[in-house]
Coordinates of C-alpha atoms in Angstrom, one line a residue:
X1 CA 74.5 107.7 118.9
X2 CA 71.4 107.6 116.8
X3 CA 71.2 110.5 114.4
X4 CA 67.6 111.8 114.2
X5 CA 66.0 113.8 111.4
X6 CA 66.3 116.9 113.6
X7 CA 70.1 116.3 113.9
X8 CA 70.4 116.0 110.1
X9 CA 68.3 119.1 109.5
X10 CA 70.4 121.2 111.9
X11 CA 73.6 119.8 110.4
X12 CA 72.4 120.7 106.9
X13 CA 71.3 124.2 108.0
X14 CA 74.6 125.0 109.7
X15 CA 76.8 124.1 106.7
X16 CA 76.3 127.6 105.2
X17 CA 76.4 129.5 108.5
X18 CA 79.7 131.3 109.5
X19 CA 81.5 129.1 112.0
X20 CA 81.4 131.6 114.9
X21 CA 77.6 131.7 114.7
X22 CA 77.0 128.0 114.4
X23 CA 76.8 127.0 118.1
X24 CA 74.3 129.7 119.1
X25 CA 72.2 129.3 116.0
X26 CA 72.2 125.5 116.2
X27 CA 71.1 125.7 119.9
X28 CA 68.4 128.3 119.0
X29 CA 67.1 126.2 116.1
X30 CA 67.1 123.0 118.1
X31 CA 65.1 124.7 120.9
X32 CA 62.6 126.0 118.4
X33 CA 62.2 122.6 116.8
X34 CA 61.9 120.8 120.1
X35 CA 59.2 123.2 121.3
X36 CA 57.1 122.8 118.2
X37 CA 57.4 119.0 118.4
X38 CA 56.5 119.0 122.1
X39 CA 53.4 121.1 121.3
X40 CA 52.2 118.7 118.6
X41 CA 52.9 115.7 120.8
X42 CA 51.0 117.3 123.7
X43 CA 48.1 117.7 121.3
X44 CA 48.1 113.9 120.7
X45 CA 50.2 113.7 117.6
X46 CA 52.6 110.8 117.1
X47 CA 56.2 111.9 118.0
X48 CA 57.7 110.7 114.7
X49 CA 54.9 112.3 112.6
X50 CA 55.2 115.5 114.7
X51 CA 59.0 115.7 114.0
X52 CA 58.5 115.2 110.3
X53 CA 55.6 117.8 110.2
X54 CA 57.7 120.5 112.0
X55 CA 60.8 120.0 109.8
X56 CA 58.8 119.9 106.6
X57 CA 57.1 123.2 107.6
X58 CA 60.5 124.8 108.2
X59 CA 61.4 124.0 104.6
X60 CA 64.8 123.8 102.9
X61 CA 67.5 124.1 105.7
X62 CA 69.8 126.2 103.4
X63 CA 67.0 128.8 102.9
X64 CA 66.3 128.8 106.6
X65 CA 70.0 129.4 107.4
X66 CA 70.0 132.3 104.9
X67 CA 67.2 133.9 106.8
X68 CA 68.9 133.4 110.2
X69 CA 72.1 135.0 109.0
X70 CA 70.3 137.6 106.8
X71 CA 72.2 136.3 103.8
X72 CA 70.5 137.5 100.6
X73 CA 69.7 135.0 97.8
X74 CA 69.2 137.5 95.1
X75 CA 71.7 136.9 92.3
X76 CA 68.9 135.1 90.4
X77 CA 66.1 135.7 92.9
X78 CA 65.2 134.0 96.2
X79 CA 62.9 131.4 94.6
X80 CA 65.4 129.7 92.3
X81 CA 68.7 130.8 93.6
X82 CA 69.7 127.6 95.3
X83 CA 68.5 125.5 92.3
X84 CA 70.7 127.7 90.1
X85 CA 73.7 127.4 92.4
X86 CA 73.5 123.6 92.7
X87 CA 73.1 123.1 89.0
X88 CA 76.0 125.4 88.2
X89 CA 78.3 123.6 90.6
X90 CA 77.3 120.2 89.1
X91 CA 77.9 121.4 85.6
X92 CA 81.3 122.9 86.5
X93 CA 82.3 119.6 88.2
X94 CA 81.4 117.6 85.2
X95 CA 82.3 119.8 82.3
X96 CA 85.6 121.4 83.4
X97 CA 87.6 118.2 84.0
X98 CA 86.6 116.6 80.7
X99 CA 87.3 119.9 78.9
X100 CA 90.8 120.1 80.4
X101 CA 91.5 116.5 79.6
X102 CA 90.4 116.8 76.0
X103 CA 92.4 120.0 75.4
X104 CA 95.5 118.6 77.0
X105 CA 95.4 115.4 74.9
X106 CA 94.9 117.5 71.8
X107 CA 97.8 119.8 72.7
X108 CA 100.2 116.9 73.5
X109 CA 99.4 115.1 70.3
X110 CA 100.1 118.3 68.4
X111 CA 103.6 118.5 69.9
X112 CA 103.0 121.4 72.4
X113 CA 105.3 121.7 75.4
X114 CA 104.2 121.7 79.0
X115 CA 103.9 125.5 79.3
X116 CA 101.8 125.7 76.1
X117 CA 99.5 122.9 77.4
X118 CA 99.0 124.6 80.7
X119 CA 98.3 128.0 79.1
X120 CA 95.8 126.6 76.6
X121 CA 94.0 124.6 79.3
X122 CA 93.7 127.7 81.6
X123 CA 92.4 129.9 78.8
X124 CA 89.8 127.3 77.7
X125 CA 88.6 126.6 81.2
X126 CA 88.1 130.3 81.9
X127 CA 86.1 130.6 78.7
X128 CA 84.0 127.5 79.6
X129 CA 83.4 128.8 83.2
X130 CA 82.3 132.2 82.0
X131 CA 79.9 130.6 79.4
X132 CA 78.4 128.2 81.8
X133 CA 77.9 130.9 84.4
X134 CA 76.4 133.3 81.8
X135 CA 74.0 130.9 80.2
X136 CA 72.7 129.4 83.5
X137 CA 72.1 132.8 84.9
X138 CA 70.3 133.9 81.8
X139 CA 68.1 130.8 81.7
X140 CA 67.2 131.1 85.4
X141 CA 66.6 134.8 85.2
X142 CA 64.1 134.2 82.4
X143 CA 62.5 131.4 84.4
X144 CA 62.3 133.6 87.5
X145 CA 60.4 136.3 85.6
X146 CA 58.1 134.2 83.4
X147 CA 57.1 131.2 85.5
X148 CA 54.6 131.8 88.3
X149 CA 54.6 128.4 89.9
X150 CA 57.7 126.6 91.0
X151 CA 56.3 123.2 90.0
X152 CA 55.7 124.4 86.4
X153 CA 59.4 124.0 85.7
X154 CA 59.6 120.6 87.2
X155 CA 61.6 121.6 90.3
X156 CA 60.4 119.5 93.2
X157 CA 59.5 121.2 96.4
X158 CA 61.9 120.7 99.3
X159 CA 61.1 117.6 101.4
X160 CA 62.8 115.7 104.2
X161 CA 64.0 113.1 101.8
X162 CA 66.4 115.7 100.4
X163 CA 68.2 116.0 103.7
X164 CA 71.9 115.2 103.3
X165 CA 73.6 112.6 105.5
X166 CA 76.0 114.1 108.1
X167 CA 79.6 114.1 106.8
X168 CA 81.9 111.4 108.3
X169 CA 84.9 112.7 110.3
X170 CA 87.2 110.1 108.7
X171 CA 89.1 109.4 111.9
X172 CA 88.0 105.9 112.9
X173 CA 90.3 102.9 113.3
X174 CA 89.1 101.5 110.0
X175 CA 90.0 104.8 108.2
X176 CA 93.5 104.7 109.7
X177 CA 94.1 101.1 108.8
X178 CA 92.8 101.5 105.3
X179 CA 95.1 104.5 104.6
X180 CA 98.1 102.7 106.1
X181 CA 97.4 99.6 104.0
X182 CA 97.0 101.7 100.9
X183 CA 100.4 103.4 101.5
X184 CA 102.1 100.1 102.2
X185 CA 100.7 98.6 99.0
X186 CA 101.9 101.6 97.1
X187 CA 105.4 101.4 98.4
X188 CA 105.4 97.6 97.7
X189 CA 104.3 98.2 94.1
X190 CA 107.1 100.7 93.5
X191 CA 109.7 98.3 94.9
X192 CA 108.2 95.5 92.8
X193 CA 108.3 97.6 89.7
X194 CA 111.9 98.5 90.2
X195 CA 113.4 95.1 91.0
X196 CA 111.0 92.7 89.3
X197 CA 108.7 94.5 86.8
X198 CA 105.1 93.9 85.9
X199 CA 105.6 92.6 82.3
X200 CA 106.3 88.8 82.4
X201 CA 107.8 88.8 78.9
X202 CA 110.3 91.6 79.8
X203 CA 111.8 90.8 83.3
X204 CA 113.2 93.9 85.0
X205 CA 111.5 96.4 82.6
X206 CA 110.4 99.2 85.0
X207 CA 107.3 101.3 84.3
X208 CA 109.0 104.3 86.1
X209 CA 112.3 105.8 85.0
X210 CA 115.1 103.8 86.7
X211 CA 117.2 107.0 86.8
X212 CA 114.9 108.3 89.6
X213 CA 116.4 105.7 91.9
X214 CA 117.5 106.1 94.6
X215 CA 117.1 109.7 95.6
X216 CA 113.8 110.7 94.0
X217 CA 112.1 107.6 95.3
X218 CA 113.6 107.9 98.7
X219 CA 112.0 111.3 98.8
X220 CA 108.7 109.8 97.8
X221 CA 109.0 107.2 100.5
X222 CA 109.7 109.9 103.0
X223 CA 106.5 111.7 101.9
X224 CA 104.6 108.5 102.3
X225 CA 106.0 108.0 105.8
X226 CA 104.9 111.6 106.8
X227 CA 101.5 110.8 105.3
X228 CA 101.3 107.6 107.4
X229 CA 102.2 109.6 110.5
X230 CA 99.6 112.2 109.7
X231 CA 97.0 109.4 109.4
X232 CA 97.9 108.1 112.9
X233 CA 97.8 111.6 114.4
X234 CA 94.3 112.1 112.9
X235 CA 93.2 108.9 114.5
X236 CA 94.7 109.8 117.9
X237 CA 93.1 113.3 117.8
X238 CA 89.8 111.7 116.9
X239 CA 89.0 113.9 113.9
X240 CA 90.4 116.0 111.2
X241 CA 91.3 119.6 112.3
X242 CA 92.1 122.6 110.1
X243 CA 95.9 122.5 111.0
X244 CA 96.0 118.8 110.1
X245 CA 94.1 119.5 106.9
X246 CA 96.7 122.2 106.1
X247 CA 99.6 119.7 106.6
X248 CA 97.8 117.3 104.3
X249 CA 97.5 120.2 101.7
X250 CA 101.2 120.9 101.9
X251 CA 102.0 117.2 101.4
X252 CA 99.7 117.0 98.4
X253 CA 101.1 120.1 96.9
X254 CA 104.7 118.9 97.2
X255 CA 103.8 115.5 95.7
X256 CA 101.7 116.9 92.9
X257 CA 104.1 119.7 91.8
X258 CA 107.1 117.4 91.8
X259 CA 105.2 114.6 90.0
X260 CA 103.9 116.9 87.3
X261 CA 107.3 118.5 86.8
X262 CA 108.9 115.0 86.3
X263 CA 106.0 113.8 84.2
X264 CA 106.1 116.6 81.7
X265 CA 109.9 116.6 81.6
X266 CA 109.7 113.0 80.5
X267 CA 111.6 111.9 83.6
X268 CA 108.8 110.1 85.5
X269 CA 107.9 107.2 83.2
X270 CA 110.5 104.9 81.7
X271 CA 111.0 106.1 78.1
X272 CA 111.8 102.5 77.0
X273 CA 108.7 101.0 78.5
X274 CA 106.0 101.6 75.8
X275 CA 108.3 101.4 72.7
X276 CA 109.5 98.0 74.1
X277 CA 106.0 96.7 74.6
X278 CA 104.0 98.4 71.8
X279 CA 106.6 99.3 69.2
X280 CA 106.5 102.3 66.9
X281 CA 103.3 103.7 68.5
X282 CA 104.8 103.6 72.0
X283 CA 105.8 107.2 72.0
X284 CA 102.3 108.4 71.1
X285 CA 100.8 106.2 73.8
X286 CA 103.3 107.4 76.3
X287 CA 102.3 111.1 75.5
X288 CA 98.6 110.3 76.0
X289 CA 99.3 108.4 79.2
X290 CA 101.3 111.3 80.6
X291 CA 98.3 113.6 80.2
X292 CA 96.0 111.0 81.8
X293 CA 98.5 110.4 84.6
X294 CA 98.8 114.1 85.2
X295 CA 95.0 114.5 85.5
X296 CA 94.9 111.5 87.8
X297 CA 97.5 112.9 90.1
X298 CA 95.8 116.3 90.3
X299 CA 92.3 114.8 90.8
X300 CA 93.4 112.4 93.6
X301 CA 95.4 115.1 95.4
X302 CA 92.6 117.6 95.0
X303 CA 90.0 115.2 96.2
X304 CA 92.1 114.2 99.2
X305 CA 92.7 117.8 100.1
X306 CA 89.1 118.9 99.8
X307 CA 87.9 115.8 101.7
X308 CA 90.2 116.6 104.6
X309 CA 89.0 120.2 104.9
X310 CA 85.3 119.0 104.6
X311 CA 85.9 116.5 107.4
X312 CA 87.6 119.2 109.5
X313 CA 84.6 121.4 109.0
X314 CA 82.2 118.5 109.8
X315 CA 84.3 117.7 112.9
X316 CA 83.9 121.2 114.2
X317 CA 80.2 121.1 113.7
X318 CA 79.7 117.6 114.9
X319 CA 79.4 118.6 118.5
X320 CA 76.3 120.5 117.7
X321 CA 74.4 117.3 116.9
X322 CA 74.5 116.3 120.5
X323 CA 73.1 119.6 121.8

């Protein structure tokens, strides 16, 4: 199915609309757009140009959706609210992970335990979040009250070029095969690490703690098998659904909590690996790597969980594109 500009506009507008209201509002909006396009075409205008003109006149789809649902945009003021919100989300997404990583590495190098590291990271992240929120609100509040023209601050007016692409459902055959191949490669790498090793000069030197075999790794393989089954179910259903996304959340939580507990107990990585390869600095390197590995585990699990819920949401709204 060819996705038109109208489809993309409606999809973007419905993203911030409560789910129960989406079908009716999407149908109403599509009917209004079609009527305006037909009127312009009847007057002799080119259909493509007519569609672009109608959508451009409607403006930012998020602002239009707020009007439809009577959702106020008044924290800063209606003129700059969405610009503030987008900037704040971007800053939080960039600043918070790097702040947490830096604080964690500093705490580990200073000899802090797992609980101390977590506590310090939480405190610092709360402080950074409050500061980012306060200063961005202050700046935009000043801008709202002192700048009379939107373009004076360099904010570009909304245009069709800013329409986001519809989110993929992630349930195609290629998605399924890619996930299954990734899981198979992961299982193969674990087996190779246990029985062969990845350091040619030290045959049999495992990266992961050999004491985790067999029960801990059998548990991991069981989780991977459930993940593979979930991937197949998503393909057979044809899209991500909220219940399937919840199952994925539980799997990610179990894996993340167990992996982090083992990691910071010093039971996940082989304690002999880095000292054998690097020497006296091996313990310091292992401490830094534990922090990086912890952040990697949380980031991957968080991204996978959020992606599943976003695809479930997109799958629910996908039927509206054909209306």
